[in-house]
């Protein structure tokens, strides 16, 4: 339920306005040097208030270690990381306590559980993803030791889209702008679009592209646990995601087999493919080429506008749009996509070694 | 590895040219009346050789029960269904035994396992999906008892696409043509396109749309096991699938939150949404509206053309295109998509009841 | 539910009087040479009718391969083994169809599932264990390749008990008698006791001792999945088992720590213990010494005597004792204990490698 | 690895001398009122330093809630409970850092992981069980709502043993003495025995008996996940446990089937058994009678005597016996046995409802 992975397995916990948000990482190999500063840096990439195009809410999000690290290294025991919530005072939530915000989880949680922590969305809040980013930062450090590198960037905002061919972009430029888009010119346009949207008290969707490099041949399983099926599940589990495609994706539908097939050749004793419509995965198993995929994010549901809705009794009410909001989720989603991809890759590496 | 589901759990087994292909269904509730004719009918929808636009290979695919059904009913014990392969004689496979067919699983299986059953792709063959269809037919019979209905249809072949709004189509027309497309005019064009492709000894991609109706509120889980994340994994586990989107999907990226949000209202004491960009799922949990999603299939890799490749030693070889092939996978994929969707829904119903 | 293991994972299916009983083995490493004759030989050790002290029911129990073995080797794909039941004709079961046999699973199955296959106990029949023995025979062949050896023997029948110190016995003598007891003198007495019991139309309990040799250091996990906890679960899952103890067991309770502690010493660069009250497992993890444990079997519930009981309506009825029965389960339980132990060891080896 | 349960699932974390020890409880039903004082009271029953026959180490063990409880109730979200360790200062552990204490987990952990937290045993310390007791206290509160009651008591210390028939004892007297033994006279003798043992700087073993009352018919699963198999695994997962038996147990081996079979009768429309050698479980499934079992604990390995051993290099060393120790684990094991039994029962109730 709140766990992900089979060998490198994480369990997240915590509500948006509860005491803490955290994660237990079970199955991290013993003896891995863990750099806490790197974990903090990853959390900072996800942190609210980091730029003018993210929510202006300010949260420090300082990570603390409760268990599992001794003398700077993992011990093969569960690693527990937490971030204590700074702002736990009881605000007045009475204006939303019994109202269902449109396209949030308020209604489905209430119907399913008969109760819910209505403060800031409780557990359904995207704040939960900081636990994934912390765990992903550990997974990334493990992947470093085996040469696997995960890189994500913003490739679309609204209808402003980069070319789907990731090889055209210089990954070193991704963090050069607040959007995390490797094309500076497009980044500027996209930032402008988000800023406009913010001024309109609205939100807009986007796409994050992710590339996994250095994967050895043989990760993934036949049938149900195909590598891309797990990557897909991991991405679709991120708040606001509506779609996932890898390799040629939905565009590949339009191709003929004779165009789409990736022909094998041999290079320096290594078997390679001339093209990579397969997205680095064949029969569910990595073939050593780059793995790449795209993740579609809807416009986030919290907007600064009044909206019609109903309350728990089914009576018509107005949900008011106050406070601070994220006009576009993708800049902060980049580290989350990377974290989940890193967790999937670490897990499969350990399952299949 | 070869299992899917947590409560309603299936394990498939069998190779394309082995003795049998089959499935163990563990967790089917006791007392369910099982109609074997329905299971056979579903297998017939997936069967090769059913029309001019599918592979001309002829296989009977007769289902047999090995265990779990007594006096016509499930007993709460594992139900085992098998189809014995008719054609197990040792053909001469020496021409492909050590060659890697482009965009098949030959290379990755060999690299991962150090061995593989090269006869017809062995376990990586789409023949394995008949086990899923058989299990899905049991799941459908269970869903019938709780009012959940799963319907899929072909919505795109190459660049010929139906409108993405499924409400425009009459589901009763889906099985009226060999393509399983509810729009007769488009079906004709699409069939023509496939037929052309077949004559060119080539293959072409397509999209299957699936709609789940009658889902109660509350199926799915927060965080990682969101209902759409499991549906996505289940679809991405089907051979040749490259993408999955639900609700507004990749197009939803272009929308603003003020357009995308589904406003709640009350109707006859039931809470509904005015629009359904959410695709029937909010916060990972069903909200009672129709669930709908699209699944992208690449052109299948088996084409009737000679292709360059390498053998196990990495030497350049030609893979010849002989025999019979499926010019477009989507007509036969419709029952597979339905089966996997039915399995996910049955599993979540039992997990969340 | 009907599955066991995490990596080397089995799923059994089939009812006593259904079409077949079988097993899917998922996770067996690829490239393992599988000797079907050995599997058959193991089944023959469990087979009814093998001697005067087992049930006289005659069943051939011929194993067949449905999937997963190609050119004599495992392929990393699910291996499916079945035994078709010879005697499937509809006997008249009306005399027991609605009666609950004492200390059988009749009542609990009926209450839990609202239905049951009453023919010979259906799924609750010990006939299911042949699937475990078949799977265990594959596990044993895998363990052979890594030097782990599993040996079980009968160590007690009624109050006739061998010394608990297994090192006093010569394992090569176990199969020298029909009881599978390494002490010929005691075996004779025990066989006599069983024969008497059979003549009294009664049954009697017994103990099976099992020794695992050649285990590398490091198998097992801290906390919940301790190696002995899994061995215990595996043994307690065998029909008629009432108790499990390893190492010093219940007798160890009476010892002082200063007697019980196993002192370490070094021998040829290997760390050993002088005594082995720990039973080869410390902190849940194998330490390289012999693993040994004892499994208590109750007298089997099927006796050839009339017994008072109730039917489904709760009315008083007599259950008559007719047919053939097993006067003491332990001779046939020896290969089942070995099989489950082999499955646990194979699974942990693959989990922890 | 560090998780237990399928639906009501716990994950524990933390080392003896790390920052905190804690537990994530995933799958606790929503809306359960959680009494933190009861959780604290259960922890106090396990706490060191509670009487003259337990270790004199003093630890407060104050439980804190990090997540999952809102307005005093569970929310269907993961409940996280932690106890911060009071004494985290860096003592000098150099005298044991590279030595393997006899019959501890030092050697196996070091061999398995290549590293270990040697401070007080790190994760292998029985201190980890406080996390289980905290989780068990939540499970007990859930079981209260469905009428299931779990009671454990000390039934043996060394060779001083109560009658195995639990019905002879008055459970209200269990907490009347520091040993948690319902027979005051025997308790006195046992306490004296423990005190003697303590003075001899030694330890002694014991048995805890546990009784589960109020279980509905139908909990447990056929084949591998029999109710008693899970109970057995849960008990064998507790530190220092060497054996488990339920119902007639090892003594039942000596009985004949005609004595051992529990005859059914009908009482007030309910089906009951006249005797209960089955221990409330038939075919792996609860039959509504009391479930009872016995758990054997070895003498704990930490003794206050010098012992021969080896260090990481395999060199002969002396491990000195200093500090404080638990002369007999059973008084503090009572709440741990209850906690694990409660967790198993809660999990099966939710799996099988």
PDB file of C-alpha atoms in Angstrom, chain C residues 45-204:
ATOM      1  CA  UNK C  45       9.080 -42.155  -1.627  1.00  0.00           C
ATOM      2  CA  UNK C  46       5.874 -40.248  -0.835  1.00  0.00           C
ATOM      3  CA  UNK C  47       3.559 -42.565  -2.807  1.00  0.00           C
ATOM      4  CA  UNK C  48       0.739 -44.411  -1.050  1.00  0.00           C
ATOM      5  CA  UNK C  49       0.875 -48.194  -1.117  1.00  0.00           C
ATOM      6  CA  UNK C  50       4.650 -48.413  -0.899  1.00  0.00           C
ATOM      7  CA  UNK C  51       4.780 -50.731   2.128  1.00  0.00           C
ATOM      8  CA  UNK C  52       2.681 -52.525   4.711  1.00  0.00           C
ATOM      9  CA  UNK C  53       2.855 -49.564   7.112  1.00  0.00           C
ATOM     10  CA  UNK C  54       1.443 -47.031   4.697  1.00  0.00           C
ATOM     11  CA  UNK C  55      -2.026 -46.747   3.243  1.00  0.00           C
ATOM     12  CA  UNK C  56      -2.747 -49.570   0.815  1.00  0.00           C
ATOM     13  CA  UNK C  57      -4.325 -47.202  -1.701  1.00  0.00           C
ATOM     14  CA  UNK C  58      -2.418 -47.723  -4.957  1.00  0.00           C
ATOM     15  CA  UNK C  59      -1.543 -44.695  -7.012  1.00  0.00           C
ATOM     16  CA  UNK C  60       1.067 -44.458  -9.728  1.00  0.00           C
ATOM     17  CA  UNK C  61       1.713 -40.762  -9.399  1.00  0.00           C
ATOM     18  CA  UNK C  62       3.592 -40.344 -12.662  1.00  0.00           C
ATOM     19  CA  UNK C  63       4.988 -36.864 -13.075  1.00  0.00           C
ATOM     20  CA  UNK C  64       4.625 -34.959 -16.371  1.00  0.00           C
ATOM     21  CA  UNK C  65       6.200 -31.689 -17.500  1.00  0.00           C
ATOM     22  CA  UNK C  66       3.876 -29.040 -18.922  1.00  0.00           C
ATOM     23  CA  UNK C  67       6.316 -26.166 -19.202  1.00  0.00           C
ATOM     24  CA  UNK C  68       9.672 -24.636 -18.406  1.00  0.00           C
ATOM     25  CA  UNK C  69      12.127 -27.366 -19.330  1.00  0.00           C
ATOM     26  CA  UNK C  70      13.804 -27.236 -22.743  1.00  0.00           C
ATOM     27  CA  UNK C  71      16.538 -29.566 -23.876  1.00  0.00           C
ATOM     28  CA  UNK C  72      16.686 -31.004 -20.348  1.00  0.00           C
ATOM     29  CA  UNK C  73      17.327 -27.677 -18.682  1.00  0.00           C
ATOM     30  CA  UNK C  74      15.437 -24.976 -16.860  1.00  0.00           C
ATOM     31  CA  UNK C  75      15.126 -21.748 -18.847  1.00  0.00           C
ATOM     32  CA  UNK C  76      14.435 -19.238 -16.074  1.00  0.00           C
ATOM     33  CA  UNK C  77      10.756 -19.682 -16.935  1.00  0.00           C
ATOM     34  CA  UNK C  78       8.039 -21.242 -14.739  1.00  0.00           C
ATOM     35  CA  UNK C  79       8.428 -25.005 -14.537  1.00  0.00           C
ATOM     36  CA  UNK C  80       5.080 -26.755 -14.369  1.00  0.00           C
ATOM     37  CA  UNK C  81       4.833 -30.350 -13.170  1.00  0.00           C
ATOM     38  CA  UNK C  82       1.593 -32.310 -12.907  1.00  0.00           C
ATOM     39  CA  UNK C  83       0.388 -35.715 -11.839  1.00  0.00           C
ATOM     40  CA  UNK C  84      -2.930 -36.664 -13.357  1.00  0.00           C
ATOM     41  CA  UNK C  85      -5.177 -38.433 -10.893  1.00  0.00           C
ATOM     42  CA  UNK C  86      -5.894 -41.979 -11.983  1.00  0.00           C
ATOM     43  CA  UNK C  87      -9.075 -42.448 -10.105  1.00  0.00           C
ATOM     44  CA  UNK C  88     -11.436 -39.658 -11.014  1.00  0.00           C
ATOM     45  CA  UNK C  89     -14.636 -41.642 -11.487  1.00  0.00           C
ATOM     46  CA  UNK C  90     -17.512 -40.405  -9.444  1.00  0.00           C
ATOM     47  CA  UNK C  91     -17.642 -42.720  -6.497  1.00  0.00           C
ATOM     48  CA  UNK C  92     -20.588 -42.411  -4.258  1.00  0.00           C
ATOM     49  CA  UNK C  93     -19.611 -39.834  -1.655  1.00  0.00           C
ATOM     50  CA  UNK C  94     -23.145 -39.227  -0.440  1.00  0.00           C
ATOM     51  CA  UNK C  95     -22.327 -40.860   2.897  1.00  0.00           C
ATOM     52  CA  UNK C  96     -19.824 -38.156   3.749  1.00  0.00           C
ATOM     53  CA  UNK C  97     -20.883 -35.266   1.514  1.00  0.00           C
ATOM     54  CA  UNK C  98     -22.533 -33.302   4.303  1.00  0.00           C
ATOM     55  CA  UNK C  99     -20.808 -34.834   7.322  1.00  0.00           C
ATOM     56  CA  UNK C 100     -17.874 -33.281   9.111  1.00  0.00           C
ATOM     57  CA  UNK C 101     -15.161 -35.856   9.806  1.00  0.00           C
ATOM     58  CA  UNK C 102     -13.572 -35.215  13.230  1.00  0.00           C
ATOM     59  CA  UNK C 103     -10.267 -33.316  13.188  1.00  0.00           C
ATOM     60  CA  UNK C 104     -10.363 -32.979   9.399  1.00  0.00           C
ATOM     61  CA  UNK C 105     -10.758 -29.687   7.547  1.00  0.00           C
ATOM     62  CA  UNK C 106     -14.345 -30.467   6.510  1.00  0.00           C
ATOM     63  CA  UNK C 107     -16.040 -28.119   8.950  1.00  0.00           C
ATOM     64  CA  UNK C 108     -13.613 -25.201   8.702  1.00  0.00           C
ATOM     65  CA  UNK C 109     -13.576 -25.300   4.888  1.00  0.00           C
ATOM     66  CA  UNK C 110     -17.366 -25.425   4.723  1.00  0.00           C
ATOM     67  CA  UNK C 111     -17.690 -22.566   7.204  1.00  0.00           C
ATOM     68  CA  UNK C 112     -15.050 -20.450   5.499  1.00  0.00           C
ATOM     69  CA  UNK C 113     -15.969 -20.989   1.862  1.00  0.00           C
ATOM     70  CA  UNK C 114     -19.645 -22.000   2.022  1.00  0.00           C
ATOM     71  CA  UNK C 115     -18.733 -24.904  -0.262  1.00  0.00           C
ATOM     72  CA  UNK C 116     -16.146 -27.655  -0.492  1.00  0.00           C
ATOM     73  CA  UNK C 117     -15.008 -30.507  -2.645  1.00  0.00           C
ATOM     74  CA  UNK C 118     -15.890 -33.335  -0.275  1.00  0.00           C
ATOM     75  CA  UNK C 119     -14.339 -36.075  -2.430  1.00  0.00           C
ATOM     76  CA  UNK C 120     -11.426 -37.377  -0.409  1.00  0.00           C
ATOM     77  CA  UNK C 121     -10.902 -34.066   1.309  1.00  0.00           C
ATOM     78  CA  UNK C 122     -10.467 -32.173  -1.958  1.00  0.00           C
ATOM     79  CA  UNK C 123      -7.714 -29.640  -1.579  1.00  0.00           C
ATOM     80  CA  UNK C 124      -7.156 -30.313   2.138  1.00  0.00           C
ATOM     81  CA  UNK C 125      -6.080 -33.867   1.320  1.00  0.00           C
ATOM     82  CA  UNK C 126      -2.461 -34.737   1.950  1.00  0.00           C
ATOM     83  CA  UNK C 127      -2.422 -35.629  -1.735  1.00  0.00           C
ATOM     84  CA  UNK C 128      -1.580 -31.968  -2.319  1.00  0.00           C
ATOM     85  CA  UNK C 129       1.834 -32.619  -0.792  1.00  0.00           C
ATOM     86  CA  UNK C 130       2.937 -34.554  -3.866  1.00  0.00           C
ATOM     87  CA  UNK C 131       3.170 -31.196  -5.596  1.00  0.00           C
ATOM     88  CA  UNK C 132       5.530 -30.020  -2.878  1.00  0.00           C
ATOM     89  CA  UNK C 133       7.646 -33.145  -3.212  1.00  0.00           C
ATOM     90  CA  UNK C 134       7.925 -32.635  -6.973  1.00  0.00           C
ATOM     91  CA  UNK C 135       8.975 -29.015  -6.472  1.00  0.00           C
ATOM     92  CA  UNK C 136      11.298 -30.020  -3.665  1.00  0.00           C
ATOM     93  CA  UNK C 137      12.978 -32.489  -6.001  1.00  0.00           C
ATOM     94  CA  UNK C 138      13.826 -29.603  -8.315  1.00  0.00           C
ATOM     95  CA  UNK C 139      15.046 -27.547  -5.354  1.00  0.00           C
ATOM     96  CA  UNK C 140      17.234 -30.452  -4.253  1.00  0.00           C
ATOM     97  CA  UNK C 141      18.834 -30.601  -7.691  1.00  0.00           C
ATOM     98  CA  UNK C 142      19.588 -26.910  -7.415  1.00  0.00           C
ATOM     99  CA  UNK C 143      21.006 -27.321  -3.894  1.00  0.00           C
ATOM    100  CA  UNK C 144      23.222 -30.105  -5.199  1.00  0.00           C
ATOM    101  CA  UNK C 145      24.993 -27.586  -7.406  1.00  0.00           C
ATOM    102  CA  UNK C 146      25.859 -25.451  -4.362  1.00  0.00           C
ATOM    103  CA  UNK C 147      26.709 -28.242  -1.953  1.00  0.00           C
ATOM    104  CA  UNK C 148      23.690 -28.116   0.349  1.00  0.00           C
ATOM    105  CA  UNK C 149      22.278 -31.486   1.394  1.00  0.00           C
ATOM    106  CA  UNK C 150      18.954 -32.101   3.141  1.00  0.00           C
ATOM    107  CA  UNK C 151      18.327 -35.372   5.003  1.00  0.00           C
ATOM    108  CA  UNK C 152      15.300 -36.368   7.078  1.00  0.00           C
ATOM    109  CA  UNK C 153      14.426 -39.499   9.013  1.00  0.00           C
ATOM    110  CA  UNK C 154      11.843 -40.868  11.415  1.00  0.00           C
ATOM    111  CA  UNK C 155      13.040 -40.266  14.987  1.00  0.00           C
ATOM    112  CA  UNK C 156       9.946 -41.092  16.990  1.00  0.00           C
ATOM    113  CA  UNK C 157       6.735 -43.131  16.720  1.00  0.00           C
ATOM    114  CA  UNK C 158       4.348 -42.803  19.637  1.00  0.00           C
ATOM    115  CA  UNK C 159       6.602 -42.848  22.692  1.00  0.00           C
ATOM    116  CA  UNK C 160       9.363 -44.818  20.965  1.00  0.00           C
ATOM    117  CA  UNK C 161      12.043 -42.209  20.410  1.00  0.00           C
ATOM    118  CA  UNK C 162      15.600 -42.096  19.125  1.00  0.00           C
ATOM    119  CA  UNK C 163      18.197 -40.009  20.863  1.00  0.00           C
ATOM    120  CA  UNK C 164      17.762 -36.370  19.819  1.00  0.00           C
ATOM    121  CA  UNK C 165      21.461 -36.194  18.904  1.00  0.00           C
ATOM    122  CA  UNK C 166      21.417 -36.856  15.157  1.00  0.00           C
ATOM    123  CA  UNK C 167      25.184 -37.278  15.006  1.00  0.00           C
ATOM    124  CA  UNK C 168      24.755 -40.711  16.572  1.00  0.00           C
ATOM    125  CA  UNK C 169      23.089 -42.107  13.476  1.00  0.00           C
ATOM    126  CA  UNK C 170      24.295 -43.299  10.104  1.00  0.00           C
ATOM    127  CA  UNK C 171      22.248 -41.533   7.453  1.00  0.00           C
ATOM    128  CA  UNK C 172      23.091 -44.190   4.880  1.00  0.00           C
ATOM    129  CA  UNK C 173      20.819 -46.548   6.814  1.00  0.00           C
ATOM    130  CA  UNK C 174      17.716 -44.379   6.614  1.00  0.00           C
ATOM    131  CA  UNK C 175      16.301 -45.896   3.442  1.00  0.00           C
ATOM    132  CA  UNK C 176      17.320 -49.401   4.547  1.00  0.00           C
ATOM    133  CA  UNK C 177      13.934 -49.959   6.137  1.00  0.00           C
ATOM    134  CA  UNK C 178      10.356 -49.089   5.212  1.00  0.00           C
ATOM    135  CA  UNK C 179      10.078 -46.659   8.124  1.00  0.00           C
ATOM    136  CA  UNK C 180      13.031 -44.497   7.110  1.00  0.00           C
ATOM    137  CA  UNK C 181      14.631 -44.713  10.548  1.00  0.00           C
ATOM    138  CA  UNK C 182      18.465 -44.960  10.706  1.00  0.00           C
ATOM    139  CA  UNK C 183      18.451 -47.226  13.786  1.00  0.00           C
ATOM    140  CA  UNK C 184      17.513 -50.729  12.604  1.00  0.00           C
ATOM    141  CA  UNK C 185      16.616 -52.053  16.058  1.00  0.00           C
ATOM    142  CA  UNK C 186      14.362 -49.167  16.914  1.00  0.00           C
ATOM    143  CA  UNK C 187      12.921 -49.243  13.405  1.00  0.00           C
ATOM    144  CA  UNK C 188      11.758 -52.773  13.993  1.00  0.00           C
ATOM    145  CA  UNK C 189      10.011 -51.831  17.225  1.00  0.00           C
ATOM    146  CA  UNK C 190       8.432 -48.792  15.649  1.00  0.00           C
ATOM    147  CA  UNK C 191       7.194 -50.769  12.654  1.00  0.00           C
ATOM    148  CA  UNK C 192       5.672 -53.280  15.039  1.00  0.00           C
ATOM    149  CA  UNK C 193       3.953 -50.460  16.927  1.00  0.00           C
ATOM    150  CA  UNK C 194       2.545 -49.055  13.689  1.00  0.00           C
ATOM    151  CA  UNK C 195       1.400 -52.459  12.572  1.00  0.00           C
ATOM    152  CA  UNK C 196      -0.428 -53.017  15.851  1.00  0.00           C
ATOM    153  CA  UNK C 197      -2.035 -49.633  15.520  1.00  0.00           C
ATOM    154  CA  UNK C 198      -3.165 -50.453  12.004  1.00  0.00           C
ATOM    155  CA  UNK C 199      -4.719 -53.681  13.209  1.00  0.00           C
ATOM    156  CA  UNK C 200      -6.556 -51.668  15.872  1.00  0.00           C
ATOM    157  CA  UNK C 201      -7.934 -49.575  12.997  1.00  0.00           C
ATOM    158  CA  UNK C 202      -6.221 -46.611  14.676  1.00  0.00           C
ATOM    159  CA  UNK C 203      -3.401 -44.171  13.939  1.00  0.00           C
ATOM    160  CA  UNK C 204      -0.392 -42.924  15.891  1.00  0.00           C
TER     161      UNK C 204
END
